[in-house]
PDB file of C-alpha atoms in Angstrom:
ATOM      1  CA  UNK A   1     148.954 165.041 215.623  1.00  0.00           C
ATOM      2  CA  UNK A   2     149.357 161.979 217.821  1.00  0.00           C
ATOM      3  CA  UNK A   3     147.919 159.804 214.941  1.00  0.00           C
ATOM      4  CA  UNK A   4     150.181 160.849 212.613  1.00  0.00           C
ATOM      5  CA  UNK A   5     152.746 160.525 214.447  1.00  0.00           C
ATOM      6  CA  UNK A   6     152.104 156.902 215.320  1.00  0.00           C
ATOM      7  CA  UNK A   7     151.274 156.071 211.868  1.00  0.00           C
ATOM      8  CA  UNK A   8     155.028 157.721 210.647  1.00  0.00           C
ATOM      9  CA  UNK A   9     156.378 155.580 213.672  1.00  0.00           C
ATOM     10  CA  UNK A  10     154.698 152.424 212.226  1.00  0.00           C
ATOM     11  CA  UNK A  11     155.878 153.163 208.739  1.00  0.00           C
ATOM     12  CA  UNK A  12     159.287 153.156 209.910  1.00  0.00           C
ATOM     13  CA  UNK A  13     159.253 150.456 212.003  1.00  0.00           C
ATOM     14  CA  UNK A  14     158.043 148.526 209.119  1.00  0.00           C
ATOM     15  CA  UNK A  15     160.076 149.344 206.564  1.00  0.00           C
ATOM     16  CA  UNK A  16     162.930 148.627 208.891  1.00  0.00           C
ATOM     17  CA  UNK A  17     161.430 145.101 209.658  1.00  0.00           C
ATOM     18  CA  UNK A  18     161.777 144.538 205.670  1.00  0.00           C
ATOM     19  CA  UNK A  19     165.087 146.364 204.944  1.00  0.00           C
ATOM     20  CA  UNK A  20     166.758 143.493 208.333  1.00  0.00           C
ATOM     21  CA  UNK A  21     164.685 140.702 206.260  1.00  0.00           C
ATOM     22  CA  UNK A  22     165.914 141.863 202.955  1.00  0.00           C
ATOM     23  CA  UNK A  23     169.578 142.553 204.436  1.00  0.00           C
ATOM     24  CA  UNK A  24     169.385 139.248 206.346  1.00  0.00           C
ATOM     25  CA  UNK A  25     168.231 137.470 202.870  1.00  0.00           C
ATOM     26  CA  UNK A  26     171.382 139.510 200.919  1.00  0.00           C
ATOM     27  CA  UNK A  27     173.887 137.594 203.335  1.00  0.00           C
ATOM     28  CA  UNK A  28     172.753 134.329 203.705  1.00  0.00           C
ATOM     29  CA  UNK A  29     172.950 134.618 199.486  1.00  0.00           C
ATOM     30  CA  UNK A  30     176.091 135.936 199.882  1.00  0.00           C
ATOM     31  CA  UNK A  31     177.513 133.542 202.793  1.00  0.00           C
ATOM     32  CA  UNK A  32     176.175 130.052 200.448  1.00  0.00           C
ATOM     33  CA  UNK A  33     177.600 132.012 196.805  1.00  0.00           C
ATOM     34  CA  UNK A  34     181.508 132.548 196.742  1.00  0.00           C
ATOM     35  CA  UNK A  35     182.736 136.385 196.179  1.00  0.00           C
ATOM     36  CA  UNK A  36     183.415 135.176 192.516  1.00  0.00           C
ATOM     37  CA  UNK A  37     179.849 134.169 191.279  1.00  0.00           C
ATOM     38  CA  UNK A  38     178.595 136.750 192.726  1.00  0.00           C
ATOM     39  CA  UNK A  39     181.080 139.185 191.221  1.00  0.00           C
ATOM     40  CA  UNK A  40     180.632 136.952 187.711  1.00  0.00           C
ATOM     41  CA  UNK A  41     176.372 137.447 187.987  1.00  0.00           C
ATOM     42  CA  UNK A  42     176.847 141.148 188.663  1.00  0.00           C
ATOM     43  CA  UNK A  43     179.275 141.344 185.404  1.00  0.00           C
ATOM     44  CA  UNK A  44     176.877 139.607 183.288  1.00  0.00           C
ATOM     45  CA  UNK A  45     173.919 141.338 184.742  1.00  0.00           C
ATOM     46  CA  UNK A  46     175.564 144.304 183.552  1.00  0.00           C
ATOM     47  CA  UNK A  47     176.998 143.798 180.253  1.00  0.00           C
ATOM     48  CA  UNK A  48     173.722 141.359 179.804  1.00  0.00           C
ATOM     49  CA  UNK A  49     171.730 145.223 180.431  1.00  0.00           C
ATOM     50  CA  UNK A  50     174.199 147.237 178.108  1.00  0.00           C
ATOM     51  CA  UNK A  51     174.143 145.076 175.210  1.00  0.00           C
ATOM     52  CA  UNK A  52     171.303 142.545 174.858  1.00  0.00           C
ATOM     53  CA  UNK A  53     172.126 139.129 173.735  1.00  0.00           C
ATOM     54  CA  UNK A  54     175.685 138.947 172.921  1.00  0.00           C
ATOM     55  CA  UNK A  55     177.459 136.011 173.724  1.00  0.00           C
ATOM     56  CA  UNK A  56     178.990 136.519 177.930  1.00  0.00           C
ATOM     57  CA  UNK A  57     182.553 136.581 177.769  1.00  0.00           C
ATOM     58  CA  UNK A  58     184.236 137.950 181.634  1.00  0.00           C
ATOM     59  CA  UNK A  59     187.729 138.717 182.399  1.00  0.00           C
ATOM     60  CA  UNK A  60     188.059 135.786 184.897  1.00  0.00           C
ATOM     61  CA  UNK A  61     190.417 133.419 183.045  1.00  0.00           C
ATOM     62  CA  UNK A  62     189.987 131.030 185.523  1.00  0.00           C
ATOM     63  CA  UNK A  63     185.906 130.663 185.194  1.00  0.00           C
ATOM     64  CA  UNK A  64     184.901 128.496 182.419  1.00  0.00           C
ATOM     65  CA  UNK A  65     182.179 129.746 180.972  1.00  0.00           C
ATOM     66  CA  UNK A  66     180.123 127.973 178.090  1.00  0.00           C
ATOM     67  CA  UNK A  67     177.307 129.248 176.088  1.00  0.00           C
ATOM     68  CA  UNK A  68     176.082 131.433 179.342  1.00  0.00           C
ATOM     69  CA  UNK A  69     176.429 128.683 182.011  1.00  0.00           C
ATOM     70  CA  UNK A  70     179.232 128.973 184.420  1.00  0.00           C
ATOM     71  CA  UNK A  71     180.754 125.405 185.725  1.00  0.00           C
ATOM     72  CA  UNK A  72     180.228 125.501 189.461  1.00  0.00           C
ATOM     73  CA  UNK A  73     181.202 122.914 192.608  1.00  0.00           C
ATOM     74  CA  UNK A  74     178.174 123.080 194.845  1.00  0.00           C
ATOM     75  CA  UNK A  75     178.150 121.258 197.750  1.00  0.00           C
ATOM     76  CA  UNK A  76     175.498 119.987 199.738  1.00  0.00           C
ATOM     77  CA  UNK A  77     173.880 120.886 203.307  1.00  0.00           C
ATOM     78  CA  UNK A  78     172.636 117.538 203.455  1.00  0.00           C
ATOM     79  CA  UNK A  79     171.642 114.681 200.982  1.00  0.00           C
ATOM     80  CA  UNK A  80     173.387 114.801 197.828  1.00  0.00           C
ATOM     81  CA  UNK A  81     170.460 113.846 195.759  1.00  0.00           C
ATOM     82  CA  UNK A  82     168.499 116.576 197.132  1.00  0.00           C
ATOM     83  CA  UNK A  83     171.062 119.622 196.068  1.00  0.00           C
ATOM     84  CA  UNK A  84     171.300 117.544 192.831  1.00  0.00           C
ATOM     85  CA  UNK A  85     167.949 117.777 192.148  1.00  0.00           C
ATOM     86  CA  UNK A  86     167.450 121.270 192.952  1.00  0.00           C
ATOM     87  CA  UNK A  87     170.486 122.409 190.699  1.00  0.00           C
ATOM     88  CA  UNK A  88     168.875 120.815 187.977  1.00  0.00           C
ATOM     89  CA  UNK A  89     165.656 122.497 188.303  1.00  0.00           C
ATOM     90  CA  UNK A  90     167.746 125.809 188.433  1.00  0.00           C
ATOM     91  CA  UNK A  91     168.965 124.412 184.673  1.00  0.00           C
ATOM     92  CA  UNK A  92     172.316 122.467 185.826  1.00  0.00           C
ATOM     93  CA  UNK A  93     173.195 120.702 182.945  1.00  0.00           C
ATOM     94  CA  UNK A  94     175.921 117.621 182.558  1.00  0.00           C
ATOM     95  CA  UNK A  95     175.276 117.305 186.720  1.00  0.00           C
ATOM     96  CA  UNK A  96     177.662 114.752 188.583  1.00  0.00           C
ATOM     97  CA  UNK A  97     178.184 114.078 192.001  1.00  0.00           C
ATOM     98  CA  UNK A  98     180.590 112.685 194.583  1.00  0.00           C
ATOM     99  CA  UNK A  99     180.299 112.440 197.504  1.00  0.00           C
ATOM    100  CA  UNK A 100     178.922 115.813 199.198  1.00  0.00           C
ATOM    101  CA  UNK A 101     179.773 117.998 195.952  1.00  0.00           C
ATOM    102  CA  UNK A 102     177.591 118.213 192.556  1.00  0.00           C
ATOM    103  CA  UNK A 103     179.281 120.181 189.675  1.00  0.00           C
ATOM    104  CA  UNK A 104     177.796 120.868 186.314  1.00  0.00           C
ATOM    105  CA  UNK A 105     177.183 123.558 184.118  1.00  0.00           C
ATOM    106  CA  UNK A 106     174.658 126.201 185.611  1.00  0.00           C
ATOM    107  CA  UNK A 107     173.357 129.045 183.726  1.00  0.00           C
ATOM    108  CA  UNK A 108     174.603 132.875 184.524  1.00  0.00           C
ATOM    109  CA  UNK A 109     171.011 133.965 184.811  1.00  0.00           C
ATOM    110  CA  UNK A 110     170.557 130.848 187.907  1.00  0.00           C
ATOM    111  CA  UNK A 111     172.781 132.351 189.904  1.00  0.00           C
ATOM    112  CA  UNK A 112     171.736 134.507 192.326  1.00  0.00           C
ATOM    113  CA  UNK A 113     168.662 131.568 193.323  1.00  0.00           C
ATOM    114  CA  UNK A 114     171.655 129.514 194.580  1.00  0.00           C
ATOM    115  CA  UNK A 115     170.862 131.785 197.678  1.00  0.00           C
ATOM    116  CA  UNK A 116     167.443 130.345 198.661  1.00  0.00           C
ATOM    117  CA  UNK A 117     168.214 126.296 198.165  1.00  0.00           C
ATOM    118  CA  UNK A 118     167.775 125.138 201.502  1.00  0.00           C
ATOM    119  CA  UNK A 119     169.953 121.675 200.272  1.00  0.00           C
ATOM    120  CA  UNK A 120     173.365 124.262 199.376  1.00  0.00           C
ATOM    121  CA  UNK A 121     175.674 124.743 201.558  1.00  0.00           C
ATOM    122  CA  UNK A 122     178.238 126.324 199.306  1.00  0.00           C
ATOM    123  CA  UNK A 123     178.681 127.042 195.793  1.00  0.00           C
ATOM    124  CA  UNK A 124     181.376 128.103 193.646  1.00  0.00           C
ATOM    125  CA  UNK A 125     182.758 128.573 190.354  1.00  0.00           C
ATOM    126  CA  UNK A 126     184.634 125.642 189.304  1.00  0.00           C
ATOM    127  CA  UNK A 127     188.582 127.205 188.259  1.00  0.00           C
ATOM    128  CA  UNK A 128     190.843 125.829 186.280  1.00  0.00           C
ATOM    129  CA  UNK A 129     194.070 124.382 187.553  1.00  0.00           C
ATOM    130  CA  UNK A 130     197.525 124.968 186.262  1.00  0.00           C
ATOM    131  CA  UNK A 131     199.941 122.022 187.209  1.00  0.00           C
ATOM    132  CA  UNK A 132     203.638 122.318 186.457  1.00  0.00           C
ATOM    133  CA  UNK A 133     206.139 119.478 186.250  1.00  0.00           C
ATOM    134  CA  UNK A 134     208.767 119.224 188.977  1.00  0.00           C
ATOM    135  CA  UNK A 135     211.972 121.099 187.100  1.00  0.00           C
ATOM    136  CA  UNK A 136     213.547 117.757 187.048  1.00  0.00           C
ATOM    137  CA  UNK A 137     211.010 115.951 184.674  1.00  0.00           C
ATOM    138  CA  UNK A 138     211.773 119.168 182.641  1.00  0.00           C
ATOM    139  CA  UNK A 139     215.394 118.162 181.705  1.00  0.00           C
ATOM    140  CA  UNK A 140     216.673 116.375 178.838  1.00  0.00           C
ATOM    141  CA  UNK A 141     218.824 113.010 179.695  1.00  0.00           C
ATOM    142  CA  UNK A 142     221.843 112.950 177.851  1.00  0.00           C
TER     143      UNK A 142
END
């Protein structure tokens, strides 16, 4: 009876070693991927599951999305070159950099191995932006 009871104690306590790593390994993911690719690799995950190898299309007019890659600012932990390289072997395409930040086209399916790149600090979907001319470049001189 002891026995068994030791070995159901060790089961637990080992399971709940891996569930802290696994939990542990979900947040530092989450904490280097913003709420948006994650939100934009669990959308094509899905619809990726539901209906095979359609073209991706998501809600998120702001994401640019291009033949399944996503453009994404990613921005380095430490040496530039280093994230660079790392994107690329994730399938960046069209990578440039400046300064701290390297933004190219990264495919959907890359996304959640952002996560484990020791040389990201950050990443993020690269959004559009809207700018609107000051209302008085908008009038007509008469």
């Amino acid at each position: 009876m002891a026995g068994a009871f030791l070995l159901l104690l060790s089961t637990i306590w080992s399971c709940t070693s891996a569930g802290s790593q696994t939990l542990r390994a979900s947040f530092e993911m989450s904490s280097k991927i913003s709420p948006e690719l994650l939100a934009l690799y669990q959308e094509y995950s899905s619809k990726r599951d539901a209906k095979g190898q359609e073209p991706f299309s998501t809600k998120g007019v702001l994401v640019r999305i291009i033949d399944g890659y996503v453009l994404v600012d990613a921005v380095a932990s430490g040496d530039v070159n280093t994230l660079k390289a790392d994107l690329i072997a994730l399938g960046l395409r069209e990578g440039v950099s400046f300064e701290r930040v390297v933004s190219g086209q990264l495919p959907l399916s890359s996304i959640p191995s952002l996560g484990e790149l020791s040389s990201l600090q950050f990443a993020r979907a690269s959004a559009a932006t809207i700018q609107e001319k000051p209302l008085s470049s908008m009038t007509t001189e008469r």
